[in-house]
């Protein structure tokens, strides 16, 4: 298809460096027969506590499933939730020298998971609201071959992360959870990763009034603002759209779904890792789709991230 790699910094190593700037949460999870309606109480299963947060999940995915040299810029509190997260991050090989300890509770996510694996999540940001891109963090970001951020930290942090990267280094934004983006955020994005709902939200009135619009139409609307868009489609794979190129449809990988929590994060972390080693965006999305599919076959967010060997073995069996 003649696609060129998303521009990576000259001399990007075979196993590239990824800087993730974002949130870390302790996930407090209950399996439920169905998600409760407003005002309703339902009984669920046993409580599980596990490492999560979109930033930390993506960092673990970039390191473990993507094989990248990965650093997280984030913030944790003085509590035992922070210890759960640090164990998970270091266990996956993520460098935590960019993680500040602050006087606020570690971010916490309250999650219910229904029998079909779908989740509903409420996040109490806590320490994530105190993430900063200070001078030491800027140096970590400036050393990366790809910079990846999400929207569970303040928007000025997202802008500062993008601006701390070296010239030519791609800034990948996973616009989750969905929120309105001011112009300075749009300006710096090289690759926007969104699911269909986020794509419709961000595509503005044209997208929002027609949420049933095809992903390729939503992507075209978003390409007016950013040079490349990846729309994740759950079990149906992903769509890669770039200005001046035909869209590439990445097929889904059939698996038994146990828990979808963090699958999108696994996708984003692996996408960034693949870009950091110089893959083109379509191939990066193919590997990321495989990794995201493997992640939904297990419980949890970081706990469900597959190893690199498993991802590559499964990728080799997927055509394209
Ligand atoms: O994307 C999944 C993540 O969203 C969970 O781990 C939870 O912490 C929230 O940030």
PDB file of C-alpha atoms and ligand atoms in Angstrom:
ATOM      1  CA  UNK A   1       0.000   0.000   0.000  1.00  0.00           C
ATOM      2  CA  UNK A   2       3.075   2.209  -0.142  1.00  0.00           C
ATOM      3  CA  UNK A   3       2.570   3.774   3.262  1.00  0.00           C
ATOM      4  CA  UNK A   4       5.506   5.626   4.760  1.00  0.00           C
ATOM      5  CA  UNK A   5       6.320   5.318   8.448  1.00  0.00           C
ATOM      6  CA  UNK A   6       4.949   8.061  10.672  1.00  0.00           C
ATOM      7  CA  UNK A   7       8.055  10.216  10.881  1.00  0.00           C
ATOM      8  CA  UNK A   8      10.277   8.914  13.660  1.00  0.00           C
ATOM      9  CA  UNK A   9      13.334  10.663  14.995  1.00  0.00           C
ATOM     10  CA  UNK A  10      16.437  10.041  12.914  1.00  0.00           C
ATOM     11  CA  UNK A  11      18.347   7.082  14.262  1.00  0.00           C
ATOM     12  CA  UNK A  12      15.426   5.514  16.146  1.00  0.00           C
ATOM     13  CA  UNK A  13      16.777   2.249  17.619  1.00  0.00           C
ATOM     14  CA  UNK A  14      15.431  -1.210  16.651  1.00  0.00           C
ATOM     15  CA  UNK A  15      13.677  -1.337  20.000  1.00  0.00           C
ATOM     16  CA  UNK A  16      12.573   2.251  20.440  1.00  0.00           C
ATOM     17  CA  UNK A  17      11.973   4.449  23.455  1.00  0.00           C
ATOM     18  CA  UNK A  18       8.460   5.419  24.470  1.00  0.00           C
ATOM     19  CA  UNK A  19       7.545   8.130  26.974  1.00  0.00           C
ATOM     20  CA  UNK A  20       4.004   7.844  28.339  1.00  0.00           C
ATOM     21  CA  UNK A  21       2.627  10.890  30.119  1.00  0.00           C
ATOM     22  CA  UNK A  22      -0.547  10.086  32.015  1.00  0.00           C
ATOM     23  CA  UNK A  23      -2.578   8.631  34.817  1.00  0.00           C
ATOM     24  CA  UNK A  24      -2.121   5.727  37.203  1.00  0.00           C
ATOM     25  CA  UNK A  25      -5.109   4.339  39.104  1.00  0.00           C
ATOM     26  CA  UNK A  26      -5.825   1.629  41.557  1.00  0.00           C
ATOM     27  CA  UNK A  27      -8.705  -0.243  39.921  1.00  0.00           C
ATOM     28  CA  UNK A  28     -11.371  -1.442  42.344  1.00  0.00           C
ATOM     29  CA  UNK A  29     -13.380  -3.966  40.365  1.00  0.00           C
ATOM     30  CA  UNK A  30     -16.611  -5.894  40.893  1.00  0.00           C
ATOM     31  CA  UNK A  31     -18.185  -8.390  38.501  1.00  0.00           C
ATOM     32  CA  UNK A  32     -21.896  -7.639  38.167  1.00  0.00           C
ATOM     33  CA  UNK A  33     -24.776  -9.507  36.506  1.00  0.00           C
ATOM     34  CA  UNK A  34     -25.539  -6.211  34.714  1.00  0.00           C
ATOM     35  CA  UNK A  35     -24.593  -2.561  35.211  1.00  0.00           C
ATOM     36  CA  UNK A  36     -26.843  -0.759  37.722  1.00  0.00           C
ATOM     37  CA  UNK A  37     -29.307   1.927  36.615  1.00  0.00           C
ATOM     38  CA  UNK A  38     -29.378   5.322  38.372  1.00  0.00           C
ATOM     39  CA  UNK A  39     -30.705   4.981  41.917  1.00  0.00           C
ATOM     40  CA  UNK A  40     -30.434   1.188  41.862  1.00  0.00           C
ATOM     41  CA  UNK A  41     -28.453  -1.149  44.153  1.00  0.00           C
ATOM     42  CA  UNK A  42     -27.366  -4.533  42.849  1.00  0.00           C
ATOM     43  CA  UNK A  43     -25.247  -7.303  44.341  1.00  0.00           C
ATOM     44  CA  UNK A  44     -21.956  -8.150  42.648  1.00  0.00           C
ATOM     45  CA  UNK A  45     -19.100 -10.597  43.138  1.00  0.00           C
ATOM     46  CA  UNK A  46     -15.940 -10.315  45.229  1.00  0.00           C
ATOM     47  CA  UNK A  47     -13.933  -7.091  45.137  1.00  0.00           C
ATOM     48  CA  UNK A  48     -10.649  -7.119  43.188  1.00  0.00           C
ATOM     49  CA  UNK A  49      -7.936  -4.455  43.479  1.00  0.00           C
ATOM     50  CA  UNK A  50      -5.558  -4.268  40.561  1.00  0.00           C
ATOM     51  CA  UNK A  51      -3.183  -1.817  38.847  1.00  0.00           C
ATOM     52  CA  UNK A  52      -4.802   0.422  36.233  1.00  0.00           C
ATOM     53  CA  UNK A  53      -5.069   3.961  34.901  1.00  0.00           C
ATOM     54  CA  UNK A  54      -4.846   4.696  31.201  1.00  0.00           C
ATOM     55  CA  UNK A  55      -1.306   6.087  31.363  1.00  0.00           C
ATOM     56  CA  UNK A  56       0.134   3.288  33.484  1.00  0.00           C
ATOM     57  CA  UNK A  57      -1.742   0.645  31.464  1.00  0.00           C
ATOM     58  CA  UNK A  58      -0.324   2.026  28.225  1.00  0.00           C
ATOM     59  CA  UNK A  59       3.183   2.164  29.683  1.00  0.00           C
ATOM     60  CA  UNK A  60       2.963  -1.472  30.815  1.00  0.00           C
ATOM     61  CA  UNK A  61       1.678  -2.442  27.360  1.00  0.00           C
ATOM     62  CA  UNK A  62       4.462  -0.556  25.556  1.00  0.00           C
ATOM     63  CA  UNK A  63       7.087  -2.300  27.691  1.00  0.00           C
ATOM     64  CA  UNK A  64       5.686  -5.817  28.131  1.00  0.00           C
ATOM     65  CA  UNK A  65       3.705  -6.408  24.945  1.00  0.00           C
ATOM     66  CA  UNK A  66       5.566  -3.913  22.766  1.00  0.00           C
ATOM     67  CA  UNK A  67       9.109  -4.545  23.989  1.00  0.00           C
ATOM     68  CA  UNK A  68       9.907  -0.813  24.124  1.00  0.00           C
ATOM     69  CA  UNK A  69      12.221   0.971  26.535  1.00  0.00           C
ATOM     70  CA  UNK A  70       9.398   2.781  28.352  1.00  0.00           C
ATOM     71  CA  UNK A  71       9.223   5.561  30.920  1.00  0.00           C
ATOM     72  CA  UNK A  72       6.069   6.828  32.655  1.00  0.00           C
ATOM     73  CA  UNK A  73       5.619  10.458  33.681  1.00  0.00           C
ATOM     74  CA  UNK A  74       2.854  10.505  36.277  1.00  0.00           C
ATOM     75  CA  UNK A  75       2.010  10.936  39.956  1.00  0.00           C
ATOM     76  CA  UNK A  76       1.133   8.635  42.853  1.00  0.00           C
ATOM     77  CA  UNK A  77       0.041   9.265  46.417  1.00  0.00           C
ATOM     78  CA  UNK A  78       1.575   8.155  49.725  1.00  0.00           C
ATOM     79  CA  UNK A  79      -0.731   5.106  50.037  1.00  0.00           C
ATOM     80  CA  UNK A  80      -0.648   1.377  49.405  1.00  0.00           C
ATOM     81  CA  UNK A  81      -2.438   1.847  46.059  1.00  0.00           C
ATOM     82  CA  UNK A  82       0.796   3.472  44.898  1.00  0.00           C
ATOM     83  CA  UNK A  83       2.743   0.370  45.916  1.00  0.00           C
ATOM     84  CA  UNK A  84       0.428  -1.853  43.849  1.00  0.00           C
ATOM     85  CA  UNK A  85       1.108   0.366  40.844  1.00  0.00           C
ATOM     86  CA  UNK A  86       4.857   0.619  41.345  1.00  0.00           C
ATOM     87  CA  UNK A  87       5.122  -3.183  41.605  1.00  0.00           C
ATOM     88  CA  UNK A  88       3.209  -3.623  38.369  1.00  0.00           C
ATOM     89  CA  UNK A  89       5.134  -0.931  36.485  1.00  0.00           C
ATOM     90  CA  UNK A  90       8.577  -2.110  37.545  1.00  0.00           C
ATOM     91  CA  UNK A  91       7.557  -5.750  37.048  1.00  0.00           C
ATOM     92  CA  UNK A  92       6.756  -4.915  33.411  1.00  0.00           C
ATOM     93  CA  UNK A  93      10.071  -3.097  33.009  1.00  0.00           C
ATOM     94  CA  UNK A  94       8.626   0.436  32.936  1.00  0.00           C
ATOM     95  CA  UNK A  95      11.020   3.101  34.271  1.00  0.00           C
ATOM     96  CA  UNK A  96       9.340   5.069  37.052  1.00  0.00           C
ATOM     97  CA  UNK A  97      11.854   7.895  37.516  1.00  0.00           C
ATOM     98  CA  UNK A  98       9.220  10.230  36.034  1.00  0.00           C
ATOM     99  CA  UNK A  99       6.594   9.272  38.616  1.00  0.00           C
ATOM    100  CA  UNK A 100       6.313  11.873  41.403  1.00  0.00           C
ATOM    101  CA  UNK A 101       4.985  11.057  44.869  1.00  0.00           C
ATOM    102  CA  UNK A 102       2.513  13.794  45.858  1.00  0.00           C
ATOM    103  CA  UNK A 103       0.325  14.614  48.867  1.00  0.00           C
ATOM    104  CA  UNK A 104      -2.931  13.384  47.320  1.00  0.00           C
ATOM    105  CA  UNK A 105      -4.528   9.945  47.186  1.00  0.00           C
ATOM    106  CA  UNK A 106      -3.446   7.713  44.340  1.00  0.00           C
ATOM    107  CA  UNK A 107      -6.029   7.854  41.553  1.00  0.00           C
ATOM    108  CA  UNK A 108      -8.788   5.304  41.972  1.00  0.00           C
ATOM    109  CA  UNK A 109     -11.137   3.788  39.398  1.00  0.00           C
ATOM    110  CA  UNK A 110     -14.421   2.182  40.415  1.00  0.00           C
ATOM    111  CA  UNK A 111     -15.184  -0.460  37.798  1.00  0.00           C
ATOM    112  CA  UNK A 112     -18.071  -2.847  37.219  1.00  0.00           C
ATOM    113  CA  UNK A 113     -17.690  -5.663  34.695  1.00  0.00           C
ATOM    114  CA  UNK A 114     -20.738  -7.432  33.230  1.00  0.00           C
ATOM    115  CA  UNK A 115     -20.769 -11.074  32.059  1.00  0.00           C
ATOM    116  CA  UNK A 116     -20.157 -10.060  28.427  1.00  0.00           C
ATOM    117  CA  UNK A 117     -16.878  -8.413  29.545  1.00  0.00           C
ATOM    118  CA  UNK A 118     -18.143  -4.822  29.138  1.00  0.00           C
ATOM    119  CA  UNK A 119     -17.116  -2.354  31.835  1.00  0.00           C
ATOM    120  CA  UNK A 120     -18.406   0.883  33.334  1.00  0.00           C
ATOM    121  CA  UNK A 121     -15.804   3.098  35.011  1.00  0.00           C
ATOM    122  CA  UNK A 122     -15.771   6.143  37.302  1.00  0.00           C
ATOM    123  CA  UNK A 123     -12.370   7.672  38.069  1.00  0.00           C
ATOM    124  CA  UNK A 124     -11.430   9.729  41.137  1.00  0.00           C
ATOM    125  CA  UNK A 125      -8.284  11.424  39.728  1.00  0.00           C
ATOM    126  CA  UNK A 126      -6.519  12.204  43.030  1.00  0.00           C
ATOM    127  CA  UNK A 127      -2.774  12.413  42.362  1.00  0.00           C
ATOM    128  CA  UNK A 128      -3.344  12.386  38.589  1.00  0.00           C
ATOM    129  CA  UNK A 129      -4.541  15.984  38.845  1.00  0.00           C
ATOM    130  CA  UNK A 130      -1.028  16.856  40.092  1.00  0.00           C
ATOM    131  CA  UNK A 131       0.988  15.418  37.220  1.00  0.00           C
ATOM    132  CA  UNK A 132       3.410  18.048  35.907  1.00  0.00           C
ATOM    133  CA  UNK A 133       5.919  18.128  33.078  1.00  0.00           C
ATOM    134  CA  UNK A 134       8.751  19.757  35.016  1.00  0.00           C
ATOM    135  CA  UNK A 135      12.389  19.916  33.921  1.00  0.00           C
ATOM    136  CA  UNK A 136      13.267  16.290  34.843  1.00  0.00           C
ATOM    137  CA  UNK A 137      10.104  15.075  33.085  1.00  0.00           C
ATOM    138  CA  UNK A 138      10.908  17.193  30.029  1.00  0.00           C
ATOM    139  CA  UNK A 139      14.290  15.470  29.780  1.00  0.00           C
ATOM    140  CA  UNK A 140      12.655  12.034  29.901  1.00  0.00           C
ATOM    141  CA  UNK A 141      10.183  13.020  27.187  1.00  0.00           C
ATOM    142  CA  UNK A 142      12.929  14.570  25.062  1.00  0.00           C
ATOM    143  CA  UNK A 143      14.801  11.247  25.047  1.00  0.00           C
ATOM    144  CA  UNK A 144      11.837   9.327  23.588  1.00  0.00           C
ATOM    145  CA  UNK A 145      11.226   8.203  19.981  1.00  0.00           C
ATOM    146  CA  UNK A 146       7.448   8.350  20.506  1.00  0.00           C
ATOM    147  CA  UNK A 147       5.461  10.314  23.101  1.00  0.00           C
ATOM    148  CA  UNK A 148       2.045   8.978  24.142  1.00  0.00           C
ATOM    149  CA  UNK A 149      -0.604  10.715  26.265  1.00  0.00           C
ATOM    150  CA  UNK A 150      -4.288  10.344  27.192  1.00  0.00           C
ATOM    151  CA  UNK A 151      -6.877  12.616  28.829  1.00  0.00           C
ATOM    152  CA  UNK A 152      -6.964  11.516  32.484  1.00  0.00           C
ATOM    153  CA  UNK A 153      -4.465  14.263  33.394  1.00  0.00           C
ATOM    154  CA  UNK A 154      -4.864  18.059  33.047  1.00  0.00           C
ATOM    155  CA  UNK A 155      -4.859  19.282  29.436  1.00  0.00           C
ATOM    156  CA  UNK A 156      -1.914  21.637  30.047  1.00  0.00           C
ATOM    157  CA  UNK A 157       0.113  18.525  30.922  1.00  0.00           C
ATOM    158  CA  UNK A 158      -0.844  16.980  27.578  1.00  0.00           C
ATOM    159  CA  UNK A 159       0.294  20.127  25.760  1.00  0.00           C
ATOM    160  CA  UNK A 160       3.526  20.297  27.770  1.00  0.00           C
ATOM    161  CA  UNK A 161       4.255  16.636  26.993  1.00  0.00           C
ATOM    162  CA  UNK A 162       3.826  17.204  23.262  1.00  0.00           C
ATOM    163  CA  UNK A 163       6.025  20.287  23.328  1.00  0.00           C
ATOM    164  CA  UNK A 164       8.832  18.546  25.221  1.00  0.00           C
ATOM    165  CA  UNK A 165       9.438  16.015  22.434  1.00  0.00           C
ATOM    166  CA  UNK A 166      12.335  16.301  20.003  1.00  0.00           C
ATOM    167  CA  UNK A 167      11.558  17.651  16.531  1.00  0.00           C
ATOM    168  CA  UNK A 168      10.245  14.856  14.288  1.00  0.00           C
ATOM    169  CA  UNK A 169       9.167  12.627  17.172  1.00  0.00           C
ATOM    170  CA  UNK A 170       5.510  11.560  16.825  1.00  0.00           C
ATOM    171  CA  UNK A 171       3.059  12.651  19.501  1.00  0.00           C
ATOM    172  CA  UNK A 172       0.295  10.058  19.837  1.00  0.00           C
ATOM    173  CA  UNK A 173      -2.833  11.152  21.699  1.00  0.00           C
ATOM    174  CA  UNK A 174      -5.392   8.643  22.904  1.00  0.00           C
ATOM    175  CA  UNK A 175      -8.346  11.007  23.401  1.00  0.00           C
ATOM    176  CA  UNK A 176      -9.854   9.015  26.281  1.00  0.00           C
ATOM    177  CA  UNK A 177     -11.855   9.659  28.302  1.00  0.00           C
ATOM    178  CA  UNK A 178     -13.703  11.799  25.812  1.00  0.00           C
ATOM    179  CA  UNK A 179     -13.545  15.547  26.420  1.00  0.00           C
ATOM    180  CA  UNK A 180     -13.444  18.691  24.357  1.00  0.00           C
ATOM    181  CA  UNK A 181      -9.963  19.538  23.137  1.00  0.00           C
ATOM    182  CA  UNK A 182      -8.688  23.132  22.898  1.00  0.00           C
ATOM    183  CA  UNK A 183      -6.673  24.267  19.861  1.00  0.00           C
ATOM    184  CA  UNK A 184      -3.217  23.874  21.492  1.00  0.00           C
ATOM    185  CA  UNK A 185      -3.853  20.147  21.979  1.00  0.00           C
ATOM    186  CA  UNK A 186      -5.001  19.593  18.391  1.00  0.00           C
ATOM    187  CA  UNK A 187      -1.998  21.455  16.995  1.00  0.00           C
ATOM    188  CA  UNK A 188       0.538  19.024  18.386  1.00  0.00           C
ATOM    189  CA  UNK A 189      -1.134  15.696  17.613  1.00  0.00           C
ATOM    190  CA  UNK A 190       0.524  13.509  14.972  1.00  0.00           C
ATOM    191  CA  UNK A 191      -1.596  10.389  15.530  1.00  0.00           C
ATOM    192  CA  UNK A 192      -5.012  10.508  17.202  1.00  0.00           C
ATOM    193  CA  UNK A 193      -6.308   7.199  18.622  1.00  0.00           C
ATOM    194  CA  UNK A 194     -10.026   7.072  19.422  1.00  0.00           C
ATOM    195  CA  UNK A 195     -12.847   4.580  19.653  1.00  0.00           C
ATOM    196  CA  UNK A 196     -16.018   5.220  17.651  1.00  0.00           C
ATOM    197  CA  UNK A 197     -17.744   7.177  20.450  1.00  0.00           C
ATOM    198  CA  UNK A 198     -14.723   9.386  21.011  1.00  0.00           C
ATOM    199  CA  UNK A 199     -14.400   9.873  17.248  1.00  0.00           C
ATOM    200  CA  UNK A 200     -18.042  11.026  17.015  1.00  0.00           C
ATOM    201  CA  UNK A 201     -17.594  13.361  20.011  1.00  0.00           C
ATOM    202  CA  UNK A 202     -14.448  14.946  18.584  1.00  0.00           C
ATOM    203  CA  UNK A 203     -15.663  15.149  15.002  1.00  0.00           C
ATOM    204  CA  UNK A 204     -17.863  18.013  16.202  1.00  0.00           C
ATOM    205  CA  UNK A 205     -21.475  18.681  15.241  1.00  0.00           C
ATOM    206  CA  UNK A 206     -21.136  16.706  12.001  1.00  0.00           C
ATOM    207  CA  UNK A 207     -20.018  13.618  13.875  1.00  0.00           C
ATOM    208  CA  UNK A 208     -22.015  14.061  17.056  1.00  0.00           C
ATOM    209  CA  UNK A 209     -25.366  14.483  15.347  1.00  0.00           C
ATOM    210  CA  UNK A 210     -24.841  11.297  13.384  1.00  0.00           C
ATOM    211  CA  UNK A 211     -23.220   8.820  15.754  1.00  0.00           C
ATOM    212  CA  UNK A 212     -24.110   5.988  13.376  1.00  0.00           C
ATOM    213  CA  UNK A 213     -21.742   7.515  10.811  1.00  0.00           C
ATOM    214  CA  UNK A 214     -19.181   5.083   9.443  1.00  0.00           C
ATOM    215  CA  UNK A 215     -15.750   5.140  11.127  1.00  0.00           C
ATOM    216  CA  UNK A 216     -14.146   6.159   7.827  1.00  0.00           C
ATOM    217  CA  UNK A 217     -16.418   9.233   7.625  1.00  0.00           C
ATOM    218  CA  UNK A 218     -15.607  10.187  11.215  1.00  0.00           C
ATOM    219  CA  UNK A 219     -11.913   9.708  10.492  1.00  0.00           C
ATOM    220  CA  UNK A 220     -12.153  11.968   7.417  1.00  0.00           C
ATOM    221  CA  UNK A 221     -13.703  14.712   9.577  1.00  0.00           C
ATOM    222  CA  UNK A 222     -10.894  14.339  12.127  1.00  0.00           C
ATOM    223  CA  UNK A 223      -8.224  14.420   9.413  1.00  0.00           C
ATOM    224  CA  UNK A 224      -9.126  18.083   8.956  1.00  0.00           C
ATOM    225  CA  UNK A 225      -7.427  18.616  12.340  1.00  0.00           C
ATOM    226  CA  UNK A 226      -4.700  15.960  12.641  1.00  0.00           C
ATOM    227  CA  UNK A 227      -2.558  14.164  10.047  1.00  0.00           C
ATOM    228  CA  UNK A 228      -3.402  10.596  11.118  1.00  0.00           C
ATOM    229  CA  UNK A 229      -6.296   8.919  12.929  1.00  0.00           C
ATOM    230  CA  UNK A 230      -6.671   5.379  14.233  1.00  0.00           C
ATOM    231  CA  UNK A 231     -10.240   4.417  15.127  1.00  0.00           C
ATOM    232  CA  UNK A 232     -10.387   1.311  17.313  1.00  0.00           C
ATOM    233  CA  UNK A 233     -13.417  -0.877  16.638  1.00  0.00           C
ATOM    234  CA  UNK A 234     -13.384  -3.354  19.529  1.00  0.00           C
ATOM    235  CA  UNK A 235     -13.664  -6.912  18.246  1.00  0.00           C
ATOM    236  CA  UNK A 236     -13.841  -5.600  14.681  1.00  0.00           C
ATOM    237  CA  UNK A 237     -10.239  -4.383  14.637  1.00  0.00           C
ATOM    238  CA  UNK A 238      -9.294  -0.832  13.683  1.00  0.00           C
ATOM    239  CA  UNK A 239      -9.329   1.737  10.922  1.00  0.00           C
ATOM    240  CA  UNK A 240      -6.160   3.636   9.995  1.00  0.00           C
ATOM    241  CA  UNK A 241      -6.684   6.927   8.163  1.00  0.00           C
ATOM    242  CA  UNK A 242      -3.944   9.272   6.999  1.00  0.00           C
ATOM    243  CA  UNK A 243      -4.040  12.436   4.963  1.00  0.00           C
ATOM    244  CA  UNK A 244      -3.159  11.671   1.365  1.00  0.00           C
ATOM    245  CA  UNK A 245      -3.511   7.882   1.786  1.00  0.00           C
ATOM    246  CA  UNK A 246      -6.240   5.320   1.324  1.00  0.00           C
ATOM    247  CA  UNK A 247      -7.754   4.098   4.575  1.00  0.00           C
ATOM    248  CA  UNK A 248      -6.494   0.761   5.874  1.00  0.00           C
ATOM    249  CA  UNK A 249      -8.972  -1.562   7.565  1.00  0.00           C
ATOM    250  CA  UNK A 250      -7.274  -3.806  10.159  1.00  0.00           C
ATOM    251  CA  UNK A 251      -9.453  -6.886  10.781  1.00  0.00           C
ATOM    252  CA  UNK A 252     -10.349  -7.974  14.300  1.00  0.00           C
ATOM    253  CA  UNK A 253      -8.922 -11.076  15.977  1.00  0.00           C
ATOM    254  CA  UNK A 254     -11.565 -13.519  17.257  1.00  0.00           C
ATOM    255  CA  UNK A 255     -11.131 -14.355  20.954  1.00  0.00           C
ATOM    256  CA  UNK A 256     -13.286 -15.277  23.945  1.00  0.00           C
ATOM    257  CA  UNK A 257     -14.017 -12.041  25.792  1.00  0.00           C
ATOM    258  CA  UNK A 258     -13.600 -12.091  29.585  1.00  0.00           C
ATOM    259  CA  UNK A 259     -12.956  -8.426  30.452  1.00  0.00           C
ATOM    260  CA  UNK A 260     -12.471  -5.498  28.062  1.00  0.00           C
ATOM    261  CA  UNK A 261     -10.968  -3.188  30.724  1.00  0.00           C
ATOM    262  CA  UNK A 262      -7.721  -1.707  29.436  1.00  0.00           C
ATOM    263  CA  UNK A 263      -7.855  -3.391  26.011  1.00  0.00           C
ATOM    264  CA  UNK A 264      -7.760   0.007  24.316  1.00  0.00           C
ATOM    265  CA  UNK A 265      -4.778   0.915  26.480  1.00  0.00           C
ATOM    266  CA  UNK A 266      -2.938  -2.230  25.431  1.00  0.00           C
ATOM    267  CA  UNK A 267      -3.643  -1.233  21.826  1.00  0.00           C
ATOM    268  CA  UNK A 268      -2.244   2.288  22.359  1.00  0.00           C
ATOM    269  CA  UNK A 269       0.883   1.160  24.224  1.00  0.00           C
ATOM    270  CA  UNK A 270       1.760  -1.416  21.580  1.00  0.00           C
ATOM    271  CA  UNK A 271       0.990   1.013  18.751  1.00  0.00           C
ATOM    272  CA  UNK A 272       3.453   3.485  20.284  1.00  0.00           C
ATOM    273  CA  UNK A 273       6.082   0.774  20.796  1.00  0.00           C
ATOM    274  CA  UNK A 274       5.800  -0.353  17.181  1.00  0.00           C
ATOM    275  CA  UNK A 275       6.054   3.229  15.899  1.00  0.00           C
ATOM    276  CA  UNK A 276       9.098   3.751  18.108  1.00  0.00           C
ATOM    277  CA  UNK A 277      10.890   0.887  16.394  1.00  0.00           C
ATOM    278  CA  UNK A 278      10.032   2.377  12.996  1.00  0.00           C
ATOM    279  CA  UNK A 279       6.953   0.400  11.896  1.00  0.00           C
ATOM    280  CA  UNK A 280       4.485   2.157   9.609  1.00  0.00           C
ATOM    281  CA  UNK A 281       1.154   3.108  11.152  1.00  0.00           C
ATOM    282  CA  UNK A 282      -0.847   0.284   9.526  1.00  0.00           C
ATOM    283  CA  UNK A 283       1.532  -2.443  10.659  1.00  0.00           C
ATOM    284  CA  UNK A 284       1.713  -0.874  14.131  1.00  0.00           C
ATOM    285  CA  UNK A 285      -2.104  -1.016  14.258  1.00  0.00           C
ATOM    286  CA  UNK A 286      -2.094  -4.678  13.184  1.00  0.00           C
ATOM    287  CA  UNK A 287       0.262  -5.685  15.999  1.00  0.00           C
ATOM    288  CA  UNK A 288      -1.661  -3.476  18.453  1.00  0.00           C
ATOM    289  CA  UNK A 289      -4.962  -5.102  17.430  1.00  0.00           C
ATOM    290  CA  UNK A 290      -3.557  -8.544  18.206  1.00  0.00           C
ATOM    291  CA  UNK A 291      -2.263  -7.362  21.599  1.00  0.00           C
ATOM    292  CA  UNK A 292      -5.593  -5.699  22.452  1.00  0.00           C
ATOM    293  CA  UNK A 293      -7.479  -8.885  21.517  1.00  0.00           C
ATOM    294  CA  UNK A 294      -5.264 -11.022  23.759  1.00  0.00           C
ATOM    295  CA  UNK A 295      -5.824  -8.568  26.620  1.00  0.00           C
ATOM    296  CA  UNK A 296      -9.607  -9.080  26.641  1.00  0.00           C
ATOM    297  CA  UNK A 297      -9.191 -12.809  27.299  1.00  0.00           C
ATOM    298  CA  UNK A 298      -8.033 -12.093  30.885  1.00  0.00           C
ATOM    299  CA  UNK A 299      -9.248 -10.128  33.895  1.00  0.00           C
ATOM    300  CA  UNK A 300      -7.842  -6.724  34.756  1.00  0.00           C
ATOM    301  CA  UNK A 301      -6.006  -3.950  32.929  1.00  0.00           C
ATOM    302  CA  UNK A 302      -2.230  -4.236  33.459  1.00  0.00           C
ATOM    303  CA  UNK A 303      -2.643  -7.829  34.674  1.00  0.00           C
ATOM    304  CA  UNK A 304      -4.137  -8.737  31.288  1.00  0.00           C
ATOM    305  CA  UNK A 305      -1.360  -7.294  29.095  1.00  0.00           C
ATOM    306  CA  UNK A 306       0.190 -10.141  27.079  1.00  0.00           C
ATOM    307  CA  UNK A 307       3.913 -10.775  26.712  1.00  0.00           C
ATOM    308  CA  UNK A 308       5.811  -9.800  23.556  1.00  0.00           C
ATOM    309  CA  UNK A 309       6.371 -13.403  22.427  1.00  0.00           C
ATOM    310  CA  UNK A 310       2.659 -14.196  22.656  1.00  0.00           C
ATOM    311  CA  UNK A 311       1.797 -11.088  20.634  1.00  0.00           C
ATOM    312  CA  UNK A 312       4.298 -11.868  17.888  1.00  0.00           C
ATOM    313  CA  UNK A 313       3.269 -15.528  17.666  1.00  0.00           C
ATOM    314  CA  UNK A 314      -0.390 -14.572  17.277  1.00  0.00           C
ATOM    315  CA  UNK A 315       0.483 -11.753  14.844  1.00  0.00           C
ATOM    316  CA  UNK A 316       2.309 -14.225  12.612  1.00  0.00           C
ATOM    317  CA  UNK A 317      -0.952 -16.201  12.236  1.00  0.00           C
ATOM    318  CA  UNK A 318      -3.018 -13.167  11.224  1.00  0.00           C
ATOM    319  CA  UNK A 319      -2.992 -12.403   7.472  1.00  0.00           C
ATOM    320  CA  UNK A 320      -2.020  -8.985   6.182  1.00  0.00           C
TER     321      UNK A 320
HETATM  322  O1  LIG B   1      -8.872   2.185  30.233  1.00  0.00           O
HETATM  323  C1  LIG B   1      -9.071   1.441  31.402  1.00  0.00           C
HETATM  324  C2  LIG B   1      -8.661   2.249  32.583  1.00  0.00           C
HETATM  325  O2  LIG B   1      -9.518   3.356  32.688  1.00  0.00           O
HETATM  326  C3  LIG B   1      -8.776   1.537  33.898  1.00  0.00           C
HETATM  327  O3  LIG B   1      -7.620   0.839  34.243  1.00  0.00           O
HETATM  328  C4  LIG B   1      -9.139   2.657  34.859  1.00  0.00           C
HETATM  329  O4  LIG B   1      -8.168   2.919  35.799  1.00  0.00           O
HETATM  330  C5  LIG B   1      -9.421   3.872  33.984  1.00  0.00           C
HETATM  331  O5  LIG B   1      -8.362   4.742  33.951  1.00  0.00           O
END
